[in-house]
Amino acid sequence: RQKKKKTMADFENKSKEDKEEKDEGGDGDDNAPAPEEESTATFTPVVQLETVEVKTHEEDESVVYKQRAKLFTFGETLLDKGTGNKTWKERGVGEVKLLRHNENSRVRILMRQEKTMKVIVNHFVDPRIVLVPNVGSDRSWVWNAFDFSDNELVETTFAIRFSSTEVAAEFKKEFNKVQEEMQVLLSGGDAAKDVGADEATAALSSLAVKAEEEGEKTTSVPEKAPDADAV
């Protein structure tokens, strides 16, 4: 038998027929993906979590001054615990703030680590505190105070380092200014701010700095605090 040769017209007709079958809802390609269907299922969480407002205890305070700095403390490391060997330890980098309470006008110094927001210095600005220049550095200050960063009063020696001499001088100027305001508040000379003065006096009386026997304003400064590159 002689086979019939397929012409171009036969292929075109076949293509049209396949297209018409698909348009009419024919089976088409069995391997074609099934059409997507939108799921209407709903899932209810087993535990309902409520939004909790996190307070930083700064809501009732006004920022008097703030500046980025690096903080150090002088004390024993975990390995030297109980040996009496003390060295300078870096506590972190962040914004150091002078915060004034909106009601009783008390001022505290607060600093948190960047990213973690861990409190690394937190104490009232006692008028007796003296900022001592760090040996060999004109952009760093050293002082002693009873700190409350870890929820208990601990006598601590701090060193703070700024990015430049000018910034360090500005911090000292603002710190001393606040100390003068606190001195007036504690002495009762400002009648408008006398509310809560007794409470402030009791709180600040627990803060101490090391002084000479003659009572002069001074502080015991350990060996030179680390003075690396700019903060």
Tab-separated table of C-alpha atoms in Angstrom:
chain	number	residue	atom	x	y	z
A	1	ARG	CA	0.000	0.000	0.000
A	2	GLN	CA	1.075	3.535	-0.670
A	3	LYS	CA	1.102	5.716	2.408
A	4	LYS	CA	-0.670	9.015	2.158
A	5	LYS	CA	1.690	11.898	2.671
A	6	LYS	CA	0.626	14.505	5.243
A	7	THR	CA	0.540	18.000	3.973
A	8	MET	CA	0.991	21.298	5.849
A	9	ALA	CA	-2.773	21.737	5.744
A	10	ASP	CA	-3.215	18.487	7.712
A	11	PHE	CA	-0.951	19.775	10.517
A	12	GLU	CA	-2.798	23.097	10.654
A	13	ASN	CA	-6.173	21.337	10.885
A	14	LYS	CA	-4.884	19.094	13.680
A	15	SER	CA	-3.665	22.130	15.633
A	16	LYS	CA	-7.056	23.837	15.285
A	17	GLU	CA	-8.858	20.717	16.489
A	18	ASP	CA	-6.660	20.456	19.614
A	19	LYS	CA	-7.269	24.106	20.412
A	20	GLU	CA	-11.029	23.722	20.057
A	21	GLU	CA	-10.982	20.727	22.411
A	22	LYS	CA	-9.207	22.766	25.087
A	23	ASP	CA	-11.603	25.694	24.680
A	24	GLU	CA	-14.585	23.362	25.028
A	25	GLY	CA	-13.280	21.922	28.286
A	26	GLY	CA	-11.630	18.875	26.875
A	27	ASP	CA	-9.205	16.777	28.862
A	28	GLY	CA	-6.247	18.469	27.254
A	29	ASP	CA	-2.833	17.609	28.708
A	30	ASP	CA	-3.107	15.175	31.600
A	31	ASN	CA	0.300	16.335	32.909
A	32	ALA	CA	-0.732	19.984	33.166
A	33	PRO	CA	-0.771	21.394	36.759
A	34	ALA	CA	-4.140	21.631	38.444
A	35	PRO	CA	-5.527	25.146	38.845
A	36	GLU	CA	-4.709	26.772	42.205
A	37	GLU	CA	-7.510	27.114	44.705
A	38	GLU	CA	-7.523	29.694	47.505
A	39	SER	CA	-7.645	28.123	50.951
A	40	THR	CA	-10.455	29.325	53.216
A	41	ALA	CA	-9.255	27.471	56.311
A	42	THR	CA	-8.766	29.514	59.481
A	43	PHE	CA	-6.407	28.716	62.346
A	44	THR	CA	-6.870	29.977	65.875
A	45	PRO	CA	-3.695	30.155	68.032
A	46	VAL	CA	-3.727	27.955	71.105
A	47	VAL	CA	-2.267	30.726	73.287
A	48	GLN	CA	-3.462	34.316	72.966
A	49	LEU	CA	-0.617	36.805	73.566
A	50	GLU	CA	-1.483	40.274	74.756
A	51	THR	CA	0.476	43.393	73.916
A	52	VAL	CA	2.590	44.406	76.895
A	53	GLU	CA	3.835	47.958	77.306
A	54	VAL	CA	7.508	47.979	78.275
A	55	LYS	CA	8.540	50.919	80.445
A	56	THR	CA	12.097	52.216	80.619
A	57	HIS	CA	11.384	54.356	83.717
A	58	GLU	CA	12.365	57.386	81.670
A	59	GLU	CA	8.781	58.326	80.836
A	60	ASP	CA	8.580	60.790	83.751
A	61	GLU	CA	11.935	62.424	83.074
A	62	SER	CA	13.312	65.090	80.758
A	63	VAL	CA	16.650	64.813	78.988
A	64	VAL	CA	19.008	67.535	80.164
A	65	TYR	CA	22.001	66.296	78.192
A	66	LYS	CA	22.961	63.287	76.101
A	67	GLN	CA	26.076	62.240	74.213
A	68	ARG	CA	27.582	59.060	72.823
A	69	ALA	CA	30.493	57.709	74.836
A	70	LYS	CA	32.338	54.598	76.011
A	71	LEU	CA	32.203	53.536	79.661
A	72	PHE	CA	34.700	51.625	81.811
A	73	THR	CA	34.635	50.399	85.405
A	74	PHE	CA	37.523	49.618	87.733
A	75	GLY	CA	37.173	46.330	89.580
A	76	GLU	CA	37.785	42.610	89.755
A	77	THR	CA	37.122	40.359	86.791
A	78	LEU	CA	35.370	37.012	87.182
A	79	LEU	CA	38.733	35.247	87.131
A	80	ASP	CA	40.131	37.575	89.805
A	81	LYS	CA	37.053	37.454	92.045
A	82	GLY	CA	38.149	37.645	95.674
A	83	THR	CA	41.825	38.200	94.908
A	84	GLY	CA	41.764	41.969	95.209
A	85	ASN	CA	43.310	42.390	91.773
A	86	LYS	CA	41.451	45.165	89.981
A	87	THR	CA	41.682	46.280	86.373
A	88	TRP	CA	39.766	48.518	83.988
A	89	LYS	CA	36.913	46.745	82.206
A	90	GLU	CA	34.911	48.085	79.289
A	91	ARG	CA	31.189	48.146	80.087
A	92	GLY	CA	29.956	49.272	76.706
A	93	VAL	CA	29.236	52.036	74.236
A	94	GLY	CA	26.035	54.039	74.208
A	95	GLU	CA	24.345	57.346	74.980
A	96	VAL	CA	25.071	58.807	78.401
A	97	LYS	CA	22.128	60.913	79.617
A	98	LEU	CA	21.444	63.393	82.379
A	99	LEU	CA	17.744	62.969	83.242
A	100	ARG	CA	15.683	65.328	85.396
A	101	HIS	CA	12.526	63.997	87.064
A	102	ASN	CA	9.501	66.077	86.097
A	103	GLU	CA	8.047	66.127	89.633
A	104	ASN	CA	10.851	66.209	92.201
A	105	SER	CA	13.546	67.682	89.893
A	106	ARG	CA	16.123	65.112	90.952
A	107	VAL	CA	18.744	64.400	88.271
A	108	ARG	CA	20.406	61.094	87.594
A	109	ILE	CA	23.014	59.907	85.107
A	110	LEU	CA	21.937	56.964	82.976
A	111	MET	CA	23.687	55.028	80.240
A	112	ARG	CA	22.620	51.951	78.292
A	113	GLN	CA	24.587	49.679	76.005
A	114	GLU	CA	23.783	50.056	72.342
A	115	LYS	CA	21.681	47.247	70.821
A	116	THR	CA	21.176	45.351	74.097
A	117	MET	CA	19.916	48.448	76.001
A	118	LYS	CA	21.436	47.021	79.199
A	119	VAL	CA	21.862	49.661	81.914
A	120	ILE	CA	25.572	50.183	82.652
A	121	VAL	CA	25.491	53.307	84.840
A	122	ASN	CA	22.582	54.620	86.898
A	123	HIS	CA	22.962	56.902	89.911
A	124	PHE	CA	21.910	60.318	91.175
A	125	VAL	CA	24.125	63.288	90.401
A	126	ASP	CA	25.495	63.854	93.900
A	127	PRO	CA	26.929	67.378	94.387
A	128	ARG	CA	29.907	65.762	96.146
A	129	ILE	CA	31.038	63.808	93.078
A	130	VAL	CA	34.158	65.185	91.396
A	131	LEU	CA	35.032	64.453	87.777
A	132	VAL	CA	38.784	63.850	87.700
A	133	PRO	CA	40.698	64.034	84.404
A	134	ASN	CA	41.990	60.659	83.349
A	135	VAL	CA	45.762	60.466	83.444
A	136	GLY	CA	47.174	61.120	79.996
A	137	SER	CA	43.807	61.863	78.358
A	138	ASP	CA	41.948	65.123	77.806
A	139	ARG	CA	38.710	63.488	76.681
A	140	SER	CA	38.087	61.134	79.588
A	141	TRP	CA	36.781	61.595	83.150
A	142	VAL	CA	36.975	59.377	86.238
A	143	TRP	CA	34.640	59.448	89.264
A	144	ASN	CA	33.344	57.348	92.157
A	145	ALA	CA	29.687	56.806	93.066
A	146	PHE	CA	27.239	54.281	94.458
A	147	ASP	CA	25.700	52.830	91.314
A	148	PHE	CA	22.325	51.101	90.937
A	149	SER	CA	22.760	49.519	87.484
A	150	ASP	CA	22.306	45.969	88.790
A	151	ASN	CA	19.404	46.812	91.150
A	152	GLU	CA	21.634	47.152	94.201
A	153	LEU	CA	23.857	49.954	95.434
A	154	VAL	CA	27.488	49.176	94.654
A	155	GLU	CA	30.348	51.616	95.100
A	156	THR	CA	31.914	51.829	91.661
A	157	THR	CA	34.751	53.690	89.990
A	158	PHE	CA	33.806	54.825	86.492
A	159	ALA	CA	35.759	56.186	83.548
A	160	ILE	CA	33.965	57.662	80.567
A	161	ARG	CA	35.604	58.537	77.263
A	162	PHE	CA	34.261	60.836	74.555
A	163	SER	CA	35.142	61.327	70.907
A	164	SER	CA	36.943	64.650	71.397
A	165	THR	CA	38.247	67.106	73.963
A	166	GLU	CA	35.431	69.523	73.201
A	167	VAL	CA	32.731	66.934	73.814
A	168	ALA	CA	34.373	65.869	77.078
A	169	ALA	CA	34.525	69.501	78.261
A	170	GLU	CA	30.864	69.990	77.374
A	171	PHE	CA	29.877	66.926	79.415
A	172	LYS	CA	31.774	68.198	82.465
A	173	LYS	CA	30.161	71.627	82.119
A	174	GLU	CA	26.651	70.159	82.036
A	175	PHE	CA	27.435	67.723	84.865
A	176	ASN	CA	28.717	70.512	87.125
A	177	LYS	CA	25.723	72.677	86.266
A	178	VAL	CA	23.337	69.929	87.317
A	179	GLN	CA	25.336	69.421	90.516
A	180	GLU	CA	24.780	73.069	91.435
A	181	GLU	CA	21.047	72.660	90.863
A	182	MET	CA	21.009	69.550	93.023
A	183	GLN	CA	22.918	71.386	95.765
A	184	VAL	CA	20.246	74.108	95.825
A	185	LEU	CA	17.503	71.496	95.846
A	186	LEU	CA	19.025	69.565	98.722
A	187	SER	CA	19.772	72.683	100.765
A	188	GLY	CA	16.119	73.752	100.540
A	189	GLY	CA	17.025	77.123	99.053
A	190	ASP	CA	14.603	76.729	96.180
A	191	ALA	CA	11.118	76.804	97.704
A	192	ALA	CA	9.458	76.002	94.389
A	193	LYS	CA	11.337	72.712	94.241
A	194	ASP	CA	11.148	71.892	97.936
A	195	VAL	CA	8.574	69.138	97.372
A	196	GLY	CA	10.304	65.808	97.803
A	197	ALA	CA	13.581	67.378	98.940
A	198	ASP	CA	13.680	65.244	102.084
A	199	GLU	CA	13.242	62.116	99.989
A	200	ALA	CA	15.987	63.243	97.638
A	201	THR	CA	18.293	63.969	100.577
A	202	ALA	CA	17.729	60.498	102.013
A	203	ALA	CA	18.409	58.887	98.648
A	204	LEU	CA	21.489	60.928	97.870
A	205	SER	CA	22.927	60.504	101.358
A	206	SER	CA	23.651	56.895	100.412
A	207	LEU	CA	25.821	58.049	97.536
A	208	ALA	CA	29.449	58.515	98.521
A	209	VAL	CA	32.727	59.593	97.028
A	210	LYS	CA	36.109	59.120	98.566
A	211	ALA	CA	37.402	62.302	100.176
A	212	GLU	CA	40.530	63.335	101.974
A	213	GLU	CA	40.522	63.611	105.764
A	214	GLU	CA	40.249	67.402	105.595
A	215	GLY	CA	37.023	67.103	103.633
A	216	GLU	CA	38.302	68.620	100.412
A	217	LYS	CA	36.559	67.662	97.158
A	218	THR	CA	38.674	64.932	95.712
A	219	THR	CA	38.362	61.321	94.683
A	220	SER	CA	40.596	58.306	94.740
A	221	VAL	CA	41.774	57.674	91.200
A	222	PRO	CA	43.136	54.255	90.248
A	223	GLU	CA	45.708	53.700	87.585
A	224	LYS	CA	45.147	55.262	84.198
A	225	ALA	CA	41.957	54.221	82.498
A	226	PRO	CA	42.339	52.702	79.021
A	227	ASP	CA	42.492	55.368	76.330
A	228	ALA	CA	42.117	53.748	72.922
A	229	ASP	CA	40.884	55.334	69.713
A	230	ALA	CA	37.824	57.550	69.452
A	231	VAL	CA	34.488	56.158	70.587
